[in-house]
Short mmCIF file of N, CA and C in Angstrom, two decimals:
data_model
loop_
_atom_site.label_atom_id
_atom_site.label_comp_id
_atom_site.label_asym_id
_atom_site.label_seq_id
_atom_site.Cartn_x
_atom_site.Cartn_y
_atom_site.Cartn_z
N MET A 3 126.45 198.89 132.50
CA MET A 3 125.37 198.69 131.36
C MET A 3 124.39 198.25 131.79
N PRO A 4 123.09 198.62 131.35
CA PRO A 4 121.92 197.88 131.76
C PRO A 4 121.70 196.59 131.33
N ILE A 5 120.83 195.68 131.98
CA ILE A 5 120.72 194.58 131.85
C ILE A 5 120.10 194.36 130.36
N GLN A 6 120.44 193.34 129.40
CA GLN A 6 120.08 193.28 128.09
C GLN A 6 119.16 192.19 128.25
N LEU A 7 117.89 192.13 127.59
CA LEU A 7 117.26 191.03 127.65
C LEU A 7 117.32 190.18 126.20
N VAL A 8 117.09 189.05 126.07
CA VAL A 8 117.07 188.22 124.78
C VAL A 8 115.74 187.35 125.02
N CYS A 9 115.17 186.98 123.83
CA CYS A 9 114.29 186.15 123.83
C CYS A 9 114.84 184.73 123.69
N SER A 10 114.44 184.07 124.69
CA SER A 10 114.69 182.49 124.57
C SER A 10 113.85 181.65 123.39
N SER A 11 114.09 180.57 123.30
CA SER A 11 113.53 179.79 122.12
C SER A 11 111.90 179.52 122.31
N ASP A 12 111.35 179.81 123.38
CA ASP A 12 110.08 179.66 123.77
C ASP A 12 109.36 181.28 123.67
N GLY A 13 110.13 182.13 123.49
CA GLY A 13 109.69 183.82 123.28
C GLY A 13 109.69 184.43 124.42
N GLU A 14 110.24 183.78 125.66
CA GLU A 14 110.16 184.49 126.89
C GLU A 14 111.55 184.96 126.81
N PRO A 15 111.49 186.55 127.68
CA PRO A 15 112.68 187.51 127.87
C PRO A 15 113.59 186.81 128.68
N ARG A 16 115.00 186.86 128.54
CA ARG A 16 115.60 186.37 129.71
C ARG A 16 116.87 187.17 129.58
N GLU A 17 117.78 187.33 130.54
CA GLU A 17 119.07 188.02 130.42
C GLU A 17 120.09 187.49 129.67
N ALA A 18 120.66 188.22 128.95
CA ALA A 18 121.74 187.53 127.86
C ALA A 18 123.42 187.48 128.88
N ASP A 19 123.76 186.38 128.51
CA ASP A 19 124.99 186.27 129.23
C ASP A 19 126.35 186.65 128.62
N GLY A 20 126.08 187.11 127.46
CA GLY A 20 127.31 188.04 126.93
C GLY A 20 127.18 187.96 125.36
N VAL A 21 128.37 187.94 124.99
CA VAL A 21 128.52 188.33 123.26
C VAL A 21 128.05 186.89 122.71
N LEU A 22 128.21 185.61 123.20
CA LEU A 22 127.90 184.51 122.55
C LEU A 22 126.61 184.29 122.45
N ASP A 23 125.93 184.76 123.67
CA ASP A 23 124.34 184.48 123.47
C ASP A 23 123.63 185.43 122.60
N LEU A 24 124.20 186.63 122.53
CA LEU A 24 123.62 187.75 121.73
C LEU A 24 123.84 187.27 120.25
N ILE A 25 124.68 186.88 120.04
CA ILE A 25 125.20 186.33 118.47
C ILE A 25 124.38 185.16 118.35
N ALA A 26 124.35 184.21 119.29
CA ALA A 26 123.06 183.19 118.89
C ALA A 26 121.85 183.53 118.79
N ALA A 27 121.36 184.48 119.74
CA ALA A 27 120.05 185.07 119.78
C ALA A 27 119.95 185.82 118.31
N HIS A 28 120.77 186.52 117.78
CA HIS A 28 120.70 187.31 116.40
C HIS A 28 120.72 186.07 115.35
N ARG A 29 121.27 185.01 115.54
CA ARG A 29 121.24 184.14 114.44
C ARG A 29 119.88 183.52 114.51
N ARG A 30 119.28 183.40 115.59
CA ARG A 30 117.87 182.89 115.53
C ARG A 30 116.93 183.79 114.95
N ALA A 31 117.11 185.21 115.05
CA ALA A 31 116.24 185.95 114.74
C ALA A 31 116.31 186.25 112.99
N ILE A 32 117.38 186.02 112.74
CA ILE A 32 117.76 186.22 111.18
C ILE A 32 117.04 184.78 110.42
N SER A 33 117.29 183.48 111.20
CA SER A 33 116.70 182.52 110.86
C SER A 33 115.04 182.61 110.72
N GLU A 34 114.61 183.04 111.73
CA GLU A 34 113.23 183.57 111.78
C GLU A 34 112.54 184.28 110.62
N LEU A 35 113.57 185.31 110.45
CA LEU A 35 113.30 186.25 109.13
C LEU A 35 113.22 185.65 108.05
N GLN A 36 114.06 184.78 107.80
CA GLN A 36 114.10 183.89 106.34
C GLN A 36 113.16 183.12 106.12
N CYS A 37 112.68 182.49 107.27
CA CYS A 37 111.52 181.58 107.26
C CYS A 37 110.29 182.24 106.82
N LEU A 38 110.17 183.27 107.52
CA LEU A 38 108.78 184.23 107.41
C LEU A 38 108.70 184.66 105.91
N GLY A 39 109.85 185.14 105.54
CA GLY A 39 110.03 185.92 104.19
C GLY A 39 109.87 184.99 103.06
N LYS A 40 110.29 183.36 103.29
CA LYS A 40 109.84 182.53 102.45
C LYS A 40 108.50 182.16 102.44
N ARG A 41 108.12 181.78 103.55
CA ARG A 41 106.44 181.68 103.78
C ARG A 41 105.47 182.74 103.11
N LEU A 42 105.99 183.97 103.04
CA LEU A 42 105.64 185.25 102.50
C LEU A 42 105.31 185.06 100.90
N MET A 43 106.44 184.86 100.34
CA MET A 43 106.73 184.80 98.82
C MET A 43 105.76 183.53 98.42
N HIS A 44 105.39 182.45 99.17
CA HIS A 44 104.65 181.24 98.71
C HIS A 44 103.29 181.56 99.06
N ALA A 45 102.80 182.53 99.93
CA ALA A 45 101.36 182.61 100.38
C ALA A 45 100.40 183.15 99.71
N GLY A 46 99.03 182.78 99.88
CA GLY A 46 98.20 183.44 99.00
C GLY A 46 97.84 184.74 99.81
N GLU A 47 96.86 185.59 99.20
CA GLU A 47 96.59 186.74 99.78
C GLU A 47 96.16 186.70 101.39
N ALA A 48 95.50 185.77 101.98
CA ALA A 48 94.86 185.93 103.06
C ALA A 48 95.95 185.74 103.94
N GLU A 49 96.58 184.60 103.79
CA GLU A 49 98.04 184.11 104.35
C GLU A 49 98.95 185.02 104.63
N ALA A 50 99.32 185.83 103.65
CA ALA A 50 100.11 187.20 103.56
C ALA A 50 99.82 188.10 104.63
N GLU A 51 98.56 188.37 104.66
CA GLU A 51 98.01 189.30 105.52
C GLU A 51 98.29 188.93 106.87
N LEU A 52 98.31 187.73 107.07
CA LEU A 52 98.65 187.30 108.63
C LEU A 52 100.07 187.54 108.87
N ILE A 53 100.71 187.01 107.96
CA ILE A 53 102.49 186.91 107.88
C ILE A 53 103.04 188.17 108.12
N GLY A 54 102.41 189.12 107.35
CA GLY A 54 103.09 190.49 107.35
C GLY A 54 103.23 191.00 108.40
N PRO A 55 102.39 191.21 109.67
CA PRO A 55 102.73 191.79 110.86
C PRO A 55 103.70 190.94 111.78
N ARG A 56 103.71 189.61 111.58
CA ARG A 56 104.88 188.73 112.19
C ARG A 56 106.31 189.21 111.59
N LEU A 57 106.25 189.37 110.44
CA LEU A 57 107.66 189.66 109.32
C LEU A 57 107.85 191.04 110.07
N ASP A 58 107.00 191.97 110.23
CA ASP A 58 107.51 193.29 110.70
C ASP A 58 107.88 193.17 112.12
N ALA A 59 107.42 192.40 113.06
CA ALA A 59 108.02 192.41 114.49
C ALA A 59 109.07 191.43 114.28
N ALA A 60 109.37 190.40 113.55
CA ALA A 60 110.50 189.96 113.52
C ALA A 60 111.78 190.64 113.20
N MET A 61 111.32 191.59 112.04
CA MET A 61 112.58 192.42 111.72
C MET A 61 112.92 193.56 112.70
N LYS A 62 111.83 194.06 113.48
CA LYS A 62 112.02 194.64 114.61
C LYS A 62 113.06 194.12 115.61
N ASN A 63 112.56 192.74 115.92
CA ASN A 63 113.41 192.08 117.06
C ASN A 63 114.79 192.00 116.42
N GLU A 64 115.00 191.61 115.22
CA GLU A 64 116.61 191.28 114.98
C GLU A 64 117.25 192.56 114.88
N THR A 65 116.71 193.82 114.72
CA THR A 65 117.55 194.97 114.80
C THR A 65 117.74 195.33 116.13
N ILE A 66 116.91 195.22 116.99
CA ILE A 66 117.40 195.39 118.46
C ILE A 66 118.32 194.39 118.95
N ILE A 67 118.23 192.99 118.60
CA ILE A 67 119.31 192.04 118.84
C ILE A 67 120.61 192.27 118.24
N ARG A 68 120.62 192.95 116.98
CA ARG A 68 121.71 193.07 116.33
C ARG A 68 122.47 194.32 117.03
N ARG A 69 121.63 195.23 117.37
CA ARG A 69 122.29 196.56 118.17
C ARG A 69 122.96 196.06 119.57
N GLN A 70 122.15 195.12 120.12
CA GLN A 70 122.42 194.64 121.42
C GLN A 70 124.15 193.96 121.32
N ALA A 71 123.83 193.04 120.36
CA ALA A 71 125.40 192.43 120.10
C ALA A 71 126.31 193.34 119.76
N ALA A 72 125.95 194.52 118.89
CA ALA A 72 127.26 195.40 118.54
C ALA A 72 127.54 196.17 119.86
N MET A 73 126.77 196.48 120.75
CA MET A 73 126.96 197.14 122.14
C MET A 73 127.77 196.39 123.48
N ALA A 74 127.55 195.09 122.99
CA ALA A 74 127.86 194.17 124.15
C ALA A 74 129.57 194.28 124.30
N PRO A 75 129.66 194.60 125.40
CA PRO A 75 131.34 194.36 125.91
C PRO A 75 131.98 193.29 125.57
N VAL A 76 133.07 193.40 125.37
CA VAL A 76 134.31 192.18 125.12
C VAL A 76 134.70 191.74 126.27
N ALA A 77 134.72 190.64 126.52
CA ALA A 77 135.58 190.34 128.09
C ALA A 77 136.92 189.87 127.68
N ASP A 78 137.46 189.76 126.29
CA ASP A 78 138.93 189.32 126.35
C ASP A 78 138.82 189.23 124.84
N VAL A 79 140.29 189.15 124.25
CA VAL A 79 140.59 189.17 122.78
C VAL A 79 139.79 188.09 122.30
N GLY A 80 139.78 186.97 122.70
CA GLY A 80 138.80 186.01 122.08
C GLY A 80 137.24 186.29 121.77
N GLU A 81 136.72 186.82 122.60
CA GLU A 81 135.33 187.48 122.49
C GLU A 81 135.43 188.52 121.25
N LEU A 82 136.48 189.29 121.23
CA LEU A 82 136.87 190.49 120.11
C LEU A 82 136.90 189.75 118.85
N LYS A 83 137.35 188.54 118.67
CA LYS A 83 137.76 188.09 117.33
C LYS A 83 136.45 187.61 117.17
N ILE A 84 135.70 186.84 117.96
CA ILE A 84 134.45 186.14 117.66
C ILE A 84 133.40 187.39 117.00
N LYS A 85 133.31 188.35 117.96
CA LYS A 85 132.53 189.41 117.63
C LYS A 85 132.63 189.98 116.24
N ALA A 86 134.15 190.27 116.00
CA ALA A 86 134.48 190.79 114.70
C ALA A 86 134.22 190.06 113.61
N ALA A 87 134.37 188.56 113.49
CA ALA A 87 134.24 187.82 112.68
C ALA A 87 132.68 187.53 112.40
N TYR A 88 131.94 187.59 113.28
CA TYR A 88 130.52 187.41 112.98
C TYR A 88 129.98 188.72 112.52
N PHE A 89 130.44 189.95 112.80
CA PHE A 89 129.90 191.15 111.80
C PHE A 89 130.47 191.17 110.82
N LYS A 90 131.50 190.84 110.48
CA LYS A 90 132.17 190.79 109.26
C LYS A 90 131.28 189.71 108.20
N ARG A 91 131.01 188.81 108.76
CA ARG A 91 130.26 187.88 108.17
C ARG A 91 128.80 188.35 107.80
N LEU A 92 128.29 189.16 108.77
CA LEU A 92 126.96 189.90 108.59
C LEU A 92 127.00 190.75 107.28
N ILE A 93 128.24 191.69 107.07
CA ILE A 93 128.22 192.44 106.28
C ILE A 93 128.31 191.94 104.74
N ASN A 94 129.52 191.00 104.80
CA ASN A 94 129.64 190.68 103.56
C ASN A 94 128.80 189.43 102.93
N ASN A 95 128.04 188.87 103.55
CA ASN A 95 127.01 188.06 103.19
C ASN A 95 125.83 188.71 103.12
N GLY A 96 125.57 189.89 103.52
CA GLY A 96 124.26 190.45 103.41
C GLY A 96 123.09 189.67 103.81
N TRP A 97 123.41 189.09 105.13
CA TRP A 97 122.25 188.68 105.73
C TRP A 97 121.40 189.66 106.45
N CYS A 98 121.83 190.70 106.73
CA CYS A 98 120.95 191.97 107.50
C CYS A 98 121.50 193.08 107.14
N ASP A 99 120.95 194.34 107.27
CA ASP A 99 121.56 195.62 106.86
C ASP A 99 122.19 195.93 108.26
N VAL A 100 123.56 196.23 108.17
CA VAL A 100 124.41 196.62 109.44
C VAL A 100 124.71 198.20 109.18
N ASP A 101 123.84 198.90 110.01
CA ASP A 101 123.85 200.35 109.81
C ASP A 101 125.16 201.22 110.50
N ALA A 102 125.47 202.16 110.30
CA ALA A 102 126.32 203.21 110.66
C ALA A 102 126.34 203.22 112.06
N ASP A 103 125.43 203.33 113.06
CA ASP A 103 125.29 203.14 114.40
C ASP A 103 125.59 201.74 114.84
N ASP A 104 125.19 200.75 114.05
CA ASP A 104 125.96 199.55 114.98
C ASP A 104 127.24 199.20 114.57
N LEU A 105 128.04 199.75 113.59
CA LEU A 105 129.33 199.85 113.43
C LEU A 105 129.99 200.79 114.45
N HIS A 106 129.49 202.01 114.85
CA HIS A 106 129.89 202.72 115.64
C HIS A 106 129.91 201.79 117.13
N GLU A 107 128.87 201.45 117.40
CA GLU A 107 128.83 200.40 118.76
C GLU A 107 129.69 199.45 118.78
N LEU A 108 130.05 198.85 117.57
CA LEU A 108 130.81 197.58 117.54
C LEU A 108 132.28 198.25 117.97
N LEU A 109 132.47 199.19 117.11
CA LEU A 109 134.01 200.01 117.49
C LEU A 109 134.08 200.37 118.91
N ARG A 110 133.05 200.87 119.40
CA ARG A 110 133.35 201.41 120.81
C ARG A 110 133.61 200.33 121.86
N SER A 111 132.76 199.19 121.52
CA SER A 111 132.75 198.02 122.36
C SER A 111 134.17 197.52 122.20
N PHE A 112 134.81 197.38 121.05
CA PHE A 112 136.35 197.05 121.12
C PHE A 112 137.33 198.10 121.67
N ALA A 113 137.07 199.11 121.56
CA ALA A 113 137.81 200.21 122.24
C ALA A 113 137.82 200.12 123.80
N GLU A 114 136.70 199.56 124.38
CA GLU A 114 136.41 199.50 125.70
C GLU A 114 137.14 198.01 126.49
N LEU A 115 137.99 197.42 125.52
CA LEU A 115 138.29 196.13 125.85
C LEU A 115 139.09 196.13 127.29
N PRO A 116 138.82 195.39 128.31
CA PRO A 116 139.62 195.50 129.33
C PRO A 116 141.14 195.01 129.17
N THR A 117 141.98 196.01 129.81
CA THR A 117 143.56 195.39 129.65
C THR A 117 144.12 194.75 130.82
#
């Protein structure tokens, strides 16, 4: 599997250490989206024009990180349970749109669990 990059808190790309790092990165991406969305809702017209492109970029980043988290191989049953619980919460709480390709990659990562 190719090296997957995740943005650190300062915005610099770094190598992901595994499922837990990708889940943490995805949670940060969702938090950024929520923050920008709230700012956009209360912004004036001039500020909204500045926030719009940032919101679009944040949405694209969230989608990429969510797909990487879905694709990330699980090392053991513990990681499998964590990953399954996280995606279950994403779907049930409506935090983001989990599409069919994400679910396909998620199931494939479970099927490739080392024995």
